Amino acid sequence: MSRLKRVLIVLGSVAAVLIAAIGGGFLWLYADAKVSTAGSTEFTRELAIPPLAQSTVRADGTRVFDLTMRAGRKEFEPGKQTPTWGFNGDYLGPTLRAERGEKVAVRIKNTLDEASTVHWHGMHLPAKMDGGPHQMVAPGGSWTPNWTVDQPASTLWYHPHPHGATEKHVQRGLAGMFLLDDARSKGLALPRTYGVDDLPVVVQDVKFDGATFDHGHGLMASVGFLGDRTMVNGTPDPYKQVGDERIRLRLLNASTARVYTFGFDDDRRFALIGTDGGLLERPASMDRVRLSPGERAEIVVTMKPGERTVLRSYPLDAGLDFWNQRFSGGDDSFDVLQLRAAATLRPSPDVPARLGELEVPDGKDTVRGRHFDLRMSGINGRSMEMSRIDETVTRGTSETWTVRNDNGMPHNFHVHDVQFRVLEVDGEKPPAELLGAKDTVYLPSGTTMKLAMRFDGPADPDTPYMYHCHLLYHEDAGMMGQFVVVEKGQQAGKVRTPHAHAWH
Ligand code: C2O
Ligand code: CU
Ligand code: CU
């Protein structure tokens, strides 16, 4: 054999081995990326129900809550103490509850050794009270936002929003629900005994490394952190004993990146009664409801005496490409919560045929359109800048925002202060689950949505609200922008950047 031939054979075999190794490595990563707890979960722990927050009422009628952000430890697994953060406790926070028309104030204390914020996701309120990255609470500091609740009954939530660190603060355990009631919702024959037939269901995916959380991002996961199991209200493998025929579940996706497709293991149908911003006009019967990070859905499920059913998250059917389907968690499935019906159940009335009244605009009074192009590198080509106002909207007007994701990876879109109506998804009428008031929507790559919203809060040219992708890793990386609400003819003001150490 010539020397050249021998060299070629050696090089050829080295290349073959390399290709096999890389291919094998990829196959391993591909196989390893898929996780499932569906069908293999033993429901061993009773579901924790976050306590309803205590409140006092001041002479002027203001309902006052206290929230203390603190470090703690929690035994998720027997014998293992996991370091955590929580509001008023070790993990997550109490459920705040107020009524439309009420004045509320929340006394926040930050006892962590890092600055943070508390944002009221879905709440219509003045920009200064919003708890976004401009309302930092220093370590040892406090902050008492107050506002008047002026929006329909709904399931909202609260969580930190420090620019660049939201993913970390939320996944350590800082999140809670904020429920609103109104005169109409209180008169409806819906399940509404908190913790009994009306259950908060805060869903998070987690991963443990021994006793501690493993918050690492997968090698191929461009969406951020994906866990290998789920918890509800901080309870792993949860079951809930129920004694009523109809159970209302207030589903909140409080995960940082994962999209859930909720249904039941026996494919039973349920009634969707509410979305992010409140009750639908009428219930919609379905067997799946999809929620991306930050989104909520209220559903009513009917139980038979003695039976068990499992709330499950099914693989995602969103037309993702092969790569994103696997590495963004689309092939994963989870047993989320088991419901165990008592041998005899209290009868519940039928779900009313008429529920809420939508207060979101229908697009007919739109005075202006805007476009938002979602990219991981930034929205409309710009990465978040604390001192830059991206959009200025006029108080008292409605707008139509066209949001497009063409970025080759999944995103969602959340707007502070407002609820919106989804007018169109890729030029079509939206599906039933998007017909209610929304503040967050999921956009797989290749999707364009038109959203109608009205800005009727107080003008404040100097304090911005945020719009952003609610995949928290993307948000932290700069997939966020700022808008101010001004009076007609007014200009946006100058935003000061809080000093850097406060938000790093
Ligand atoms: Cu749930 Cu800007 O946040
Ligand atoms: Cu928000
Ligand atoms: Cu994103």
mmCIF file of N, CA and C in Angstrom, residues 264-348:
data_model
loop_
_atom_site.group_PDB
_atom_site.id
_atom_site.type_symbol
_atom_site.label_atom_id
_atom_site.label_comp_id
_atom_site.label_asym_id
_atom_site.label_seq_id
_atom_site.Cartn_x
_atom_site.Cartn_y
_atom_site.Cartn_z
ATOM 1 N N PHE A 264 -57.214 15.622 31.258
ATOM 2 C CA PHE A 264 -57.288 14.585 32.282
ATOM 3 C C PHE A 264 -56.862 13.251 31.688
ATOM 4 N N ASP A 265 -56.397 12.344 32.555
ATOM 5 C CA ASP A 265 -55.842 11.077 32.056
ATOM 6 C C ASP A 265 -56.910 10.213 31.391
ATOM 7 N N ASP A 266 -58.208 10.462 31.710
ATOM 8 C CA ASP A 266 -59.274 9.695 31.063
ATOM 9 C C ASP A 266 -59.937 10.514 29.948
ATOM 10 N N ASP A 267 -59.272 11.590 29.576
ATOM 11 C CA ASP A 267 -59.745 12.462 28.485
ATOM 12 C C ASP A 267 -61.136 13.049 28.719
ATOM 13 N N ARG A 268 -61.563 13.096 29.968
ATOM 14 C CA ARG A 268 -62.874 13.698 30.232
ATOM 15 C C ARG A 268 -62.870 15.163 29.832
ATOM 16 N N ARG A 269 -64.031 15.655 29.502
ATOM 17 C CA ARG A 269 -64.148 17.054 29.126
ATOM 18 C C ARG A 269 -64.345 17.893 30.379
ATOM 19 N N PHE A 270 -64.036 19.141 30.266
ATOM 20 C CA PHE A 270 -64.240 20.070 31.371
ATOM 21 C C PHE A 270 -64.748 21.371 30.787
ATOM 22 N N ALA A 271 -65.210 22.260 31.669
ATOM 23 C CA ALA A 271 -65.708 23.548 31.189
ATOM 24 C C ALA A 271 -64.636 24.603 31.447
ATOM 25 N N LEU A 272 -64.192 25.261 30.390
ATOM 26 C CA LEU A 272 -63.313 26.418 30.575
ATOM 27 C C LEU A 272 -64.217 27.593 30.916
ATOM 28 N N ILE A 273 -63.996 28.192 32.090
ATOM 29 C CA ILE A 273 -64.866 29.310 32.487
ATOM 30 C C ILE A 273 -64.128 30.655 32.520
ATOM 31 N N GLY A 274 -62.810 30.606 32.593
ATOM 32 C CA GLY A 274 -62.095 31.880 32.664
ATOM 33 C C GLY A 274 -60.701 31.792 32.088
ATOM 34 N N THR A 275 -60.195 32.939 31.663
ATOM 35 C CA THR A 275 -58.816 33.035 31.169
ATOM 36 C C THR A 275 -58.083 34.071 32.021
ATOM 37 N N ASP A 276 -56.934 34.552 31.572
ATOM 38 C CA ASP A 276 -56.088 35.444 32.381
ATOM 39 C C ASP A 276 -56.865 36.556 33.075
ATOM 40 N N GLY A 277 -57.721 37.243 32.304
ATOM 41 C CA GLY A 277 -58.328 38.472 32.808
ATOM 42 C C GLY A 277 -59.711 38.293 33.399
ATOM 43 N N GLY A 278 -60.195 37.058 33.514
ATOM 44 C CA GLY A 278 -61.493 36.865 34.147
ATOM 45 C C GLY A 278 -62.374 35.868 33.433
ATOM 46 N N LEU A 279 -63.653 35.902 33.806
ATOM 47 C CA LEU A 279 -64.597 34.906 33.310
ATOM 48 C C LEU A 279 -64.925 35.131 31.844
ATOM 49 N N LEU A 280 -65.133 34.022 31.132
ATOM 50 C CA LEU A 280 -65.587 34.093 29.751
ATOM 51 C C LEU A 280 -67.048 34.527 29.735
ATOM 52 N N GLU A 281 -67.544 34.895 28.581
ATOM 53 C CA GLU A 281 -68.970 35.219 28.479
ATOM 54 C C GLU A 281 -69.807 33.972 28.714
ATOM 55 N N ARG A 282 -69.376 32.855 28.125
ATOM 56 C CA ARG A 282 -70.037 31.576 28.373
ATOM 57 C C ARG A 282 -68.992 30.480 28.453
ATOM 58 N N PRO A 283 -69.326 29.400 29.192
ATOM 59 C CA PRO A 283 -68.336 28.326 29.339
ATOM 60 C C PRO A 283 -68.084 27.623 28.009
ATOM 61 N N ALA A 284 -66.900 27.085 27.838
ATOM 62 C CA ALA A 284 -66.562 26.333 26.624
ATOM 63 C C ALA A 284 -66.133 24.938 27.053
ATOM 64 N N SER A 285 -66.747 23.922 26.438
ATOM 65 C CA SER A 285 -66.412 22.542 26.786
ATOM 66 C C SER A 285 -65.191 22.117 25.983
ATOM 67 N N MET A 286 -64.185 21.532 26.657
ATOM 68 C CA MET A 286 -62.985 21.097 25.949
ATOM 69 C C MET A 286 -62.303 19.975 26.713
ATOM 70 N N ASP A 287 -61.303 19.368 26.093
ATOM 71 C CA ASP A 287 -60.571 18.332 26.821
ATOM 72 C C ASP A 287 -59.084 18.657 26.974
ATOM 73 N N ARG A 288 -58.671 19.792 26.420
ATOM 74 C CA ARG A 288 -57.280 20.233 26.593
ATOM 75 C C ARG A 288 -57.273 21.749 26.705
ATOM 76 N N VAL A 289 -56.378 22.258 27.538
ATOM 77 C CA VAL A 289 -56.156 23.699 27.541
ATOM 78 C C VAL A 289 -54.658 23.950 27.703
ATOM 79 N N ARG A 290 -54.141 24.777 26.829
ATOM 80 C CA ARG A 290 -52.694 25.010 26.789
ATOM 81 C C ARG A 290 -52.345 26.309 27.525
ATOM 82 N N LEU A 291 -51.334 26.244 28.374
ATOM 83 C CA LEU A 291 -50.902 27.444 29.101
ATOM 84 C C LEU A 291 -49.391 27.596 29.017
ATOM 85 N N SER A 292 -48.945 28.726 28.514
ATOM 86 C CA SER A 292 -47.516 29.024 28.510
ATOM 87 C C SER A 292 -47.202 29.811 29.792
ATOM 88 N N PRO A 293 -45.937 30.017 30.099
ATOM 89 C CA PRO A 293 -45.584 30.663 31.377
ATOM 90 C C PRO A 293 -46.312 31.990 31.597
ATOM 91 N N GLY A 294 -46.941 32.103 32.762
ATOM 92 C CA GLY A 294 -47.649 33.327 33.132
ATOM 93 C C GLY A 294 -49.142 33.259 32.887
ATOM 94 N N GLU A 295 -49.594 32.367 32.005
ATOM 95 C CA GLU A 295 -51.022 32.301 31.660
ATOM 96 C C GLU A 295 -51.823 31.565 32.740
ATOM 97 N N ARG A 296 -53.106 31.919 32.828
ATOM 98 C CA ARG A 296 -54.026 31.222 33.730
ATOM 99 C C ARG A 296 -55.263 30.751 32.969
ATOM 100 N N ALA A 297 -55.893 29.716 33.541
ATOM 101 C CA ALA A 297 -57.195 29.260 33.038
ATOM 102 C C ALA A 297 -57.985 28.773 34.234
ATOM 103 N N GLU A 298 -59.273 29.084 34.244
ATOM 104 C CA GLU A 298 -60.144 28.517 35.267
ATOM 105 C C GLU A 298 -61.012 27.480 34.589
ATOM 106 N N ILE A 299 -61.001 26.272 35.150
ATOM 107 C CA ILE A 299 -61.824 25.207 34.578
ATOM 108 C C ILE A 299 -62.708 24.598 35.672
ATOM 109 N N VAL A 300 -63.828 24.016 35.252
ATOM 110 C CA VAL A 300 -64.691 23.287 36.186
ATOM 111 C C VAL A 300 -64.783 21.851 35.696
ATOM 112 N N VAL A 301 -64.427 20.915 36.581
ATOM 113 C CA VAL A 301 -64.456 19.504 36.222
ATOM 114 C C VAL A 301 -65.511 18.817 37.087
ATOM 115 N N THR A 302 -66.223 17.869 36.467
ATOM 116 C CA THR A 302 -67.305 17.166 37.171
ATOM 117 C C THR A 302 -66.816 15.799 37.629
ATOM 118 N N MET A 303 -67.076 15.484 38.897
ATOM 119 C CA MET A 303 -66.582 14.241 39.510
ATOM 120 C C MET A 303 -67.747 13.302 39.820
ATOM 121 N N LYS A 304 -67.455 12.008 39.763
ATOM 122 C CA LYS A 304 -68.429 10.990 40.201
ATOM 123 C C LYS A 304 -67.965 10.445 41.548
ATOM 124 N N PRO A 305 -68.923 10.009 42.390
ATOM 125 C CA PRO A 305 -68.534 9.528 43.719
ATOM 126 C C PRO A 305 -67.470 8.431 43.648
ATOM 127 N N GLY A 306 -66.478 8.539 44.491
ATOM 128 C CA GLY A 306 -65.472 7.489 44.631
ATOM 129 C C GLY A 306 -64.410 7.417 43.551
ATOM 130 N N GLU A 307 -64.545 8.198 42.494
ATOM 131 C CA GLU A 307 -63.576 8.046 41.397
ATOM 132 C C GLU A 307 -62.314 8.877 41.606
ATOM 133 N N ARG A 308 -61.316 8.555 40.791
ATOM 134 C CA ARG A 308 -60.068 9.308 40.789
ATOM 135 C C ARG A 308 -59.764 9.726 39.366
ATOM 136 N N THR A 309 -59.241 10.902 39.228
ATOM 137 C CA THR A 309 -58.802 11.323 37.897
ATOM 138 C C THR A 309 -57.544 12.164 38.062
ATOM 139 N N VAL A 310 -56.730 12.164 37.030
ATOM 140 C CA VAL A 310 -55.442 12.848 37.119
ATOM 141 C C VAL A 310 -55.388 14.007 36.117
ATOM 142 N N LEU A 311 -55.085 15.175 36.637
ATOM 143 C CA LEU A 311 -54.791 16.308 35.761
ATOM 144 C C LEU A 311 -53.405 16.055 35.195
ATOM 145 N N ARG A 312 -53.344 16.011 33.878
ATOM 146 C CA ARG A 312 -52.100 15.627 33.224
ATOM 147 C C ARG A 312 -51.684 16.717 32.254
ATOM 148 N N SER A 313 -50.376 16.825 32.007
ATOM 149 C CA SER A 313 -49.933 17.684 30.915
ATOM 150 C C SER A 313 -49.468 16.790 29.780
ATOM 151 N N TYR A 314 -50.066 16.998 28.625
ATOM 152 C CA TYR A 314 -49.816 16.163 27.440
ATOM 153 C C TYR A 314 -48.752 16.809 26.549
ATOM 154 N N PRO A 315 -48.138 16.014 25.673
ATOM 155 C CA PRO A 315 -47.191 16.598 24.719
ATOM 156 C C PRO A 315 -47.847 17.742 23.943
ATOM 157 N N LEU A 316 -47.021 18.678 23.585
ATOM 158 C CA LEU A 316 -47.492 19.902 22.955
ATOM 159 C C LEU A 316 -47.801 19.677 21.477
ATOM 160 N N ASP A 317 -48.968 20.166 21.065
ATOM 161 C CA ASP A 317 -49.350 20.050 19.667
ATOM 162 C C ASP A 317 -49.434 21.471 19.119
ATOM 163 N N ALA A 318 -48.269 22.046 18.813
ATOM 164 C CA ALA A 318 -48.255 23.438 18.384
ATOM 165 C C ALA A 318 -47.488 23.597 17.077
ATOM 166 N N GLY A 319 -47.317 22.492 16.375
ATOM 167 C CA GLY A 319 -46.624 22.561 15.093
ATOM 168 C C GLY A 319 -45.156 22.947 15.196
ATOM 169 N N LEU A 320 -44.531 22.648 16.336
ATOM 170 C CA LEU A 320 -43.109 22.976 16.466
ATOM 171 C C LEU A 320 -42.295 22.044 15.564
ATOM 172 N N ASP A 321 -41.148 22.533 15.113
ATOM 173 C CA ASP A 321 -40.275 21.663 14.332
ATOM 174 C C ASP A 321 -39.673 20.612 15.262
ATOM 175 N N PHE A 322 -39.140 19.579 14.673
ATOM 176 C CA PHE A 322 -38.554 18.444 15.372
ATOM 177 C C PHE A 322 -37.610 18.874 16.503
ATOM 178 N N TRP A 323 -36.772 19.845 16.224
ATOM 179 C CA TRP A 323 -35.769 20.288 17.184
ATOM 180 C C TRP A 323 -36.420 20.938 18.402
ATOM 181 N N ASN A 324 -37.252 21.952 18.132
ATOM 182 C CA ASN A 324 -37.905 22.662 19.234
ATOM 183 C C ASN A 324 -38.881 21.767 19.987
ATOM 184 N N GLN A 325 -39.551 20.884 19.243
ATOM 185 C CA GLN A 325 -40.511 19.987 19.889
ATOM 186 C C GLN A 325 -39.807 19.220 21.015
ATOM 187 N N ARG A 326 -38.630 18.718 20.726
ATOM 188 C CA ARG A 326 -37.924 17.927 21.726
ATOM 189 C C ARG A 326 -37.195 18.813 22.749
ATOM 190 N N PHE A 327 -36.407 19.774 22.263
ATOM 191 C CA PHE A 327 -35.526 20.495 23.191
ATOM 192 C C PHE A 327 -36.217 21.657 23.917
ATOM 193 N N SER A 328 -37.460 21.982 23.530
ATOM 194 C CA SER A 328 -38.216 22.976 24.290
ATOM 195 C C SER A 328 -39.252 22.300 25.182
ATOM 196 N N GLY A 329 -39.155 20.999 25.294
ATOM 197 C CA GLY A 329 -40.047 20.285 26.214
ATOM 198 C C GLY A 329 -41.365 19.848 25.615
ATOM 199 N N GLY A 330 -41.530 20.006 24.301
ATOM 200 C CA GLY A 330 -42.811 19.699 23.670
ATOM 201 C C GLY A 330 -43.208 18.227 23.688
ATOM 202 N N ASP A 331 -42.228 17.339 23.847
ATOM 203 C CA ASP A 331 -42.547 15.906 23.870
ATOM 204 C C ASP A 331 -42.812 15.400 25.293
ATOM 205 N N ASP A 332 -42.675 16.279 26.280
ATOM 206 C CA ASP A 332 -42.776 15.839 27.675
ATOM 207 C C ASP A 332 -44.222 15.712 28.136
ATOM 208 N N SER A 333 -44.417 14.896 29.151
ATOM 209 C CA SER A 333 -45.756 14.763 29.740
ATOM 210 C C SER A 333 -45.618 14.558 31.248
ATOM 211 N N PHE A 334 -46.610 15.030 31.977
ATOM 212 C CA PHE A 334 -46.532 15.004 33.444
ATOM 213 C C PHE A 334 -47.881 14.671 34.063
ATOM 214 N N ASP A 335 -47.832 13.874 35.111
ATOM 215 C CA ASP A 335 -48.990 13.722 35.979
ATOM 216 C C ASP A 335 -48.918 14.861 36.985
ATOM 217 N N VAL A 336 -49.889 15.745 36.945
ATOM 218 C CA VAL A 336 -49.779 16.996 37.692
ATOM 219 C C VAL A 336 -50.473 16.927 39.057
ATOM 220 N N LEU A 337 -51.716 16.421 39.058
ATOM 221 C CA LEU A 337 -52.499 16.428 40.301
ATOM 222 C C LEU A 337 -53.585 15.362 40.207
ATOM 223 N N GLN A 338 -53.682 14.544 41.250
ATOM 224 C CA GLN A 338 -54.766 13.551 41.273
ATOM 225 C C GLN A 338 -55.925 14.069 42.119
ATOM 226 N N LEU A 339 -57.126 13.971 41.575
ATOM 227 C CA LEU A 339 -58.335 14.322 42.342
ATOM 228 C C LEU A 339 -58.984 13.027 42.808
ATOM 229 N N ARG A 340 -59.271 12.950 44.104
ATOM 230 C CA ARG A 340 -59.914 11.758 44.672
ATOM 231 C C ARG A 340 -61.274 12.149 45.218
ATOM 232 N N ALA A 341 -62.307 11.626 44.588
ATOM 233 C CA ALA A 341 -63.658 11.998 45.006
ATOM 234 C C ALA A 341 -64.100 11.132 46.177
ATOM 235 N N ALA A 342 -64.763 11.758 47.142
ATOM 236 C CA ALA A 342 -65.309 11.030 48.287
ATOM 237 C C ALA A 342 -66.410 10.078 47.817
ATOM 238 N N ALA A 343 -66.771 9.122 48.671
ATOM 239 C CA ALA A 343 -67.777 8.116 48.313
ATOM 240 C C ALA A 343 -69.143 8.746 48.060
ATOM 241 N N THR A 344 -69.427 9.833 48.783
ATOM 242 C CA THR A 344 -70.636 10.588 48.451
ATOM 243 C C THR A 344 -70.226 12.040 48.262
ATOM 244 N N LEU A 345 -70.834 12.656 47.269
ATOM 245 C CA LEU A 345 -70.438 14.029 46.919
ATOM 246 C C LEU A 345 -71.611 14.975 47.128
ATOM 247 N N ARG A 346 -71.299 16.164 47.600
ATOM 248 C CA ARG A 346 -72.337 17.210 47.665
ATOM 249 C C ARG A 346 -72.694 17.594 46.230
ATOM 250 N N PRO A 347 -73.985 17.637 45.910
ATOM 251 C CA PRO A 347 -74.353 18.024 44.544
ATOM 252 C C PRO A 347 -73.977 19.492 44.286
ATOM 253 N N SER A 348 -73.546 19.784 43.069
ATOM 254 C CA SER A 348 -73.218 21.171 42.688
ATOM 255 C C SER A 348 -74.154 21.582 41.565
#
